[in-house]
Amino acid sequence: MPRDFASRIPPWPRSDTADEAALLDVLRSRRWWRGNGTQGDDFEAAFADALDVAHVRLVSHGTAALELALSALGVGPGDEVIVPACTFVATASAVLRLGAWPIPVDVEPETLNIDVALIEPAIGPRTRCIVPVHMAGQAAAMPAILHIARRHGLAVVEDAAHAHGARAFGRPLGSIGEASIFSFQSGKLMTCGEGGAVATNRADVAAQSFALHSCGRPKGDTEYRHLMPTTNMRLTEFQAALLFGQLRRLPEEMALRDRNAPVFEAGLRDAGLEPLATKPHVERHGRYMTMAWFDPAAFGGADAAALSASLRRMGIPAFRCFPPVHRTEMFAGDALALLSGRSGRAPDYARMETPVAERAAREAIWFAHPLLLGDEALVADVAAAVASLRTPSRPTRQATQPESEPA
Ligand SMILES: *Cc1c(COP(=O)(O)O)cnc(C)c1O
């Protein structure tokens, strides 16, 4: 089997001549800025339509979208926000940036989504909000999460950075909580290099969102009015122009991924891995990541970092699962002490135990979605390449392994 997959993986991000024309149009219009162009406004309307929500605000990054959504919902210094322990760090670091404390809650082993049974015990008098992540593109248990949130008067912000086009519970993901966020960073399912969005049906969140993303200024202001202390999170018109093509191609790409995913997952099972389970509530899986558990003992003791590095050396886009957010260095030492000044005493992160997230960091790897945009032969060959890394621990009848020892 060829060991270099790099040339076989479909290129990502994708673009076509319509994207080239759209970029050239913006270039020649000289309206490169959100303040005098129309691309940002038009894409906000198109994305709101696609999500069936009242309002979308485009911003510079998914991380910025989290900050915007949380601050529009009133999260501030000393508050607590419940986040899954297993996620990209932005879900938690955006909370820290607001002077609030993320409270990591462990995830379910089957899906790596937040474990609903562990949410209520993590709620305290300072809790303001729950931020479920639709991990890898699979819907978190939104009805149960909303139920808990209602009972405690909390807001829910969906982190839908992995979930463009995904659906569950009769709704597009990103349209279920008080607000949601998307990322358009280069690796995500829709991208313009860097970018993000906040979606919401809440008029008050929408009303604040323009000023919050634009130095505190209301839309159309020419008088240097600045309503609130915030930052600049505006997206350029070039980026907004690219997002139309990303949205247009999404259904076709989702269909391709849906076709290849079962073949890939079956191949991974044959290789001894256990792909995350898909819950019955999933109507459409985003398939941002193909995430799977493996047994390090079957791979010569390799942990997720080592196994994924071996796969990358073959040109396969494979990565270790995220470390638990509160095990990153920003949750220790000086980084945290700095925040404690303005936010009160930090929670005791060192003592918070999230065993499933800890195990995922060592024993789960993920494959990037462009793999699923190829054909069935590609995903089958990738799975076979994974299998080839297993340690031959048992005697096999293969003639190529004469040295295999007796049982
Ligand atoms: C990518 C990502 C973000 C942040 O997106 P950026 O656009 O890179 O800032 C937030 N949450 C999750 C779960 C992500 O994977």
PDB file of C-alpha atoms and ligand atoms in Angstrom, residues 60-66 86-92 133-136 159-162 181-186 188 193-197 288-289 322, ligand 1:
ATOM      1  CA  SER A  60     -13.521  38.071  13.078  1.00  0.00           C
ATOM      2  CA  HIS A  61     -13.149  34.665  14.795  1.00  0.00           C
ATOM      3  CA  GLY A  62     -15.163  31.966  16.503  1.00  0.00           C
ATOM      4  CA  THR A  63     -13.334  32.827  19.717  1.00  0.00           C
ATOM      5  CA  ALA A  64     -14.502  36.435  19.391  1.00  0.00           C
ATOM      6  CA  ALA A  65     -18.039  35.179  18.724  1.00  0.00           C
ATOM      7  CA  LEU A  66     -17.974  33.352  22.069  1.00  0.00           C
ATOM      8  CA  CYS A  86     -13.162  18.235  26.303  1.00  0.00           C
ATOM      9  CA  THR A  87     -13.229  21.013  23.713  1.00  0.00           C
ATOM     10  CA  PHE A  88     -10.977  23.425  21.898  1.00  0.00           C
ATOM     11  CA  VAL A  89      -9.695  25.822  24.527  1.00  0.00           C
ATOM     12  CA  ALA A  90     -11.614  28.823  23.130  1.00  0.00           C
ATOM     13  CA  THR A  91     -14.849  27.571  24.714  1.00  0.00           C
ATOM     14  CA  ALA A  92     -13.205  28.107  28.090  1.00  0.00           C
ATOM     15  CA  VAL A 133     -20.205  22.074  22.284  1.00  0.00           C
ATOM     16  CA  HIS A 134     -21.608  19.957  19.446  1.00  0.00           C
ATOM     17  CA  MET A 135     -18.440  17.896  19.446  1.00  0.00           C
ATOM     18  CA  ALA A 136     -17.159  16.801  16.055  1.00  0.00           C
ATOM     19  CA  ASP A 159     -20.716  26.259  20.530  1.00  0.00           C
ATOM     20  CA  ALA A 160     -21.490  25.134  16.971  1.00  0.00           C
ATOM     21  CA  ALA A 161     -17.927  25.600  15.686  1.00  0.00           C
ATOM     22  CA  HIS A 162     -18.004  21.950  14.488  1.00  0.00           C
ATOM     23  CA  ILE A 181     -21.466  30.624  17.769  1.00  0.00           C
ATOM     24  CA  PHE A 182     -19.821  29.367  14.598  1.00  0.00           C
ATOM     25  CA  SER A 183     -16.208  29.476  13.449  1.00  0.00           C
ATOM     26  CA  PHE A 184     -15.055  30.013   9.868  1.00  0.00           C
ATOM     27  CA  GLN A 185     -11.398  29.329  10.628  1.00  0.00           C
ATOM     28  CA  SER A 186      -9.543  27.578   7.856  1.00  0.00           C
ATOM     29  CA  LYS A 188     -13.756  24.295   9.809  1.00  0.00           C
ATOM     30  CA  GLY A 193      -9.549  31.774   6.511  1.00  0.00           C
ATOM     31  CA  GLU A 194     -10.542  33.302   9.831  1.00  0.00           C
ATOM     32  CA  GLY A 195     -14.035  34.270  10.860  1.00  0.00           C
ATOM     33  CA  GLY A 196     -16.943  33.608  13.149  1.00  0.00           C
ATOM     34  CA  ALA A 197     -20.591  34.315  13.733  1.00  0.00           C
ATOM     35  CA  TYR A 288     -16.302  17.900  11.269  1.00  0.00           C
ATOM     36  CA  MET A 289     -14.132  15.224  12.822  1.00  0.00           C
ATOM     37  CA  PHE A 322      -8.017  18.056  22.862  1.00  0.00           C
TER      38      PHE A 322
HETATM   39  C1  LIG B   1     -12.457  26.374  16.306  1.00  0.00           C
HETATM   40  C2  LIG B   1     -13.250  26.418  17.542  1.00  0.00           C
HETATM   41  C3  LIG B   1     -13.591  27.625  18.176  1.00  0.00           C
HETATM   42  C4  LIG B   1     -12.988  28.958  17.848  1.00  0.00           C
HETATM   43  O1  LIG B   1     -12.870  29.273  16.571  1.00  0.00           O
HETATM   44  P1  LIG B   1     -11.765  30.304  15.981  1.00  0.00           P
HETATM   45  O2  LIG B   1     -12.505  30.800  14.780  1.00  0.00           O
HETATM   46  O3  LIG B   1     -10.588  29.469  15.644  1.00  0.00           O
HETATM   47  O4  LIG B   1     -11.491  31.364  16.959  1.00  0.00           O
HETATM   48  C5  LIG B   1     -14.452  27.575  19.243  1.00  0.00           C
HETATM   49  N1  LIG B   1     -14.924  26.416  19.709  1.00  0.00           N
HETATM   50  C6  LIG B   1     -14.591  25.232  19.163  1.00  0.00           C
HETATM   51  C7  LIG B   1     -15.165  23.994  19.739  1.00  0.00           C
HETATM   52  C8  LIG B   1     -13.724  25.193  18.068  1.00  0.00           C
HETATM   53  O5  LIG B   1     -13.374  24.007  17.557  1.00  0.00           O
END
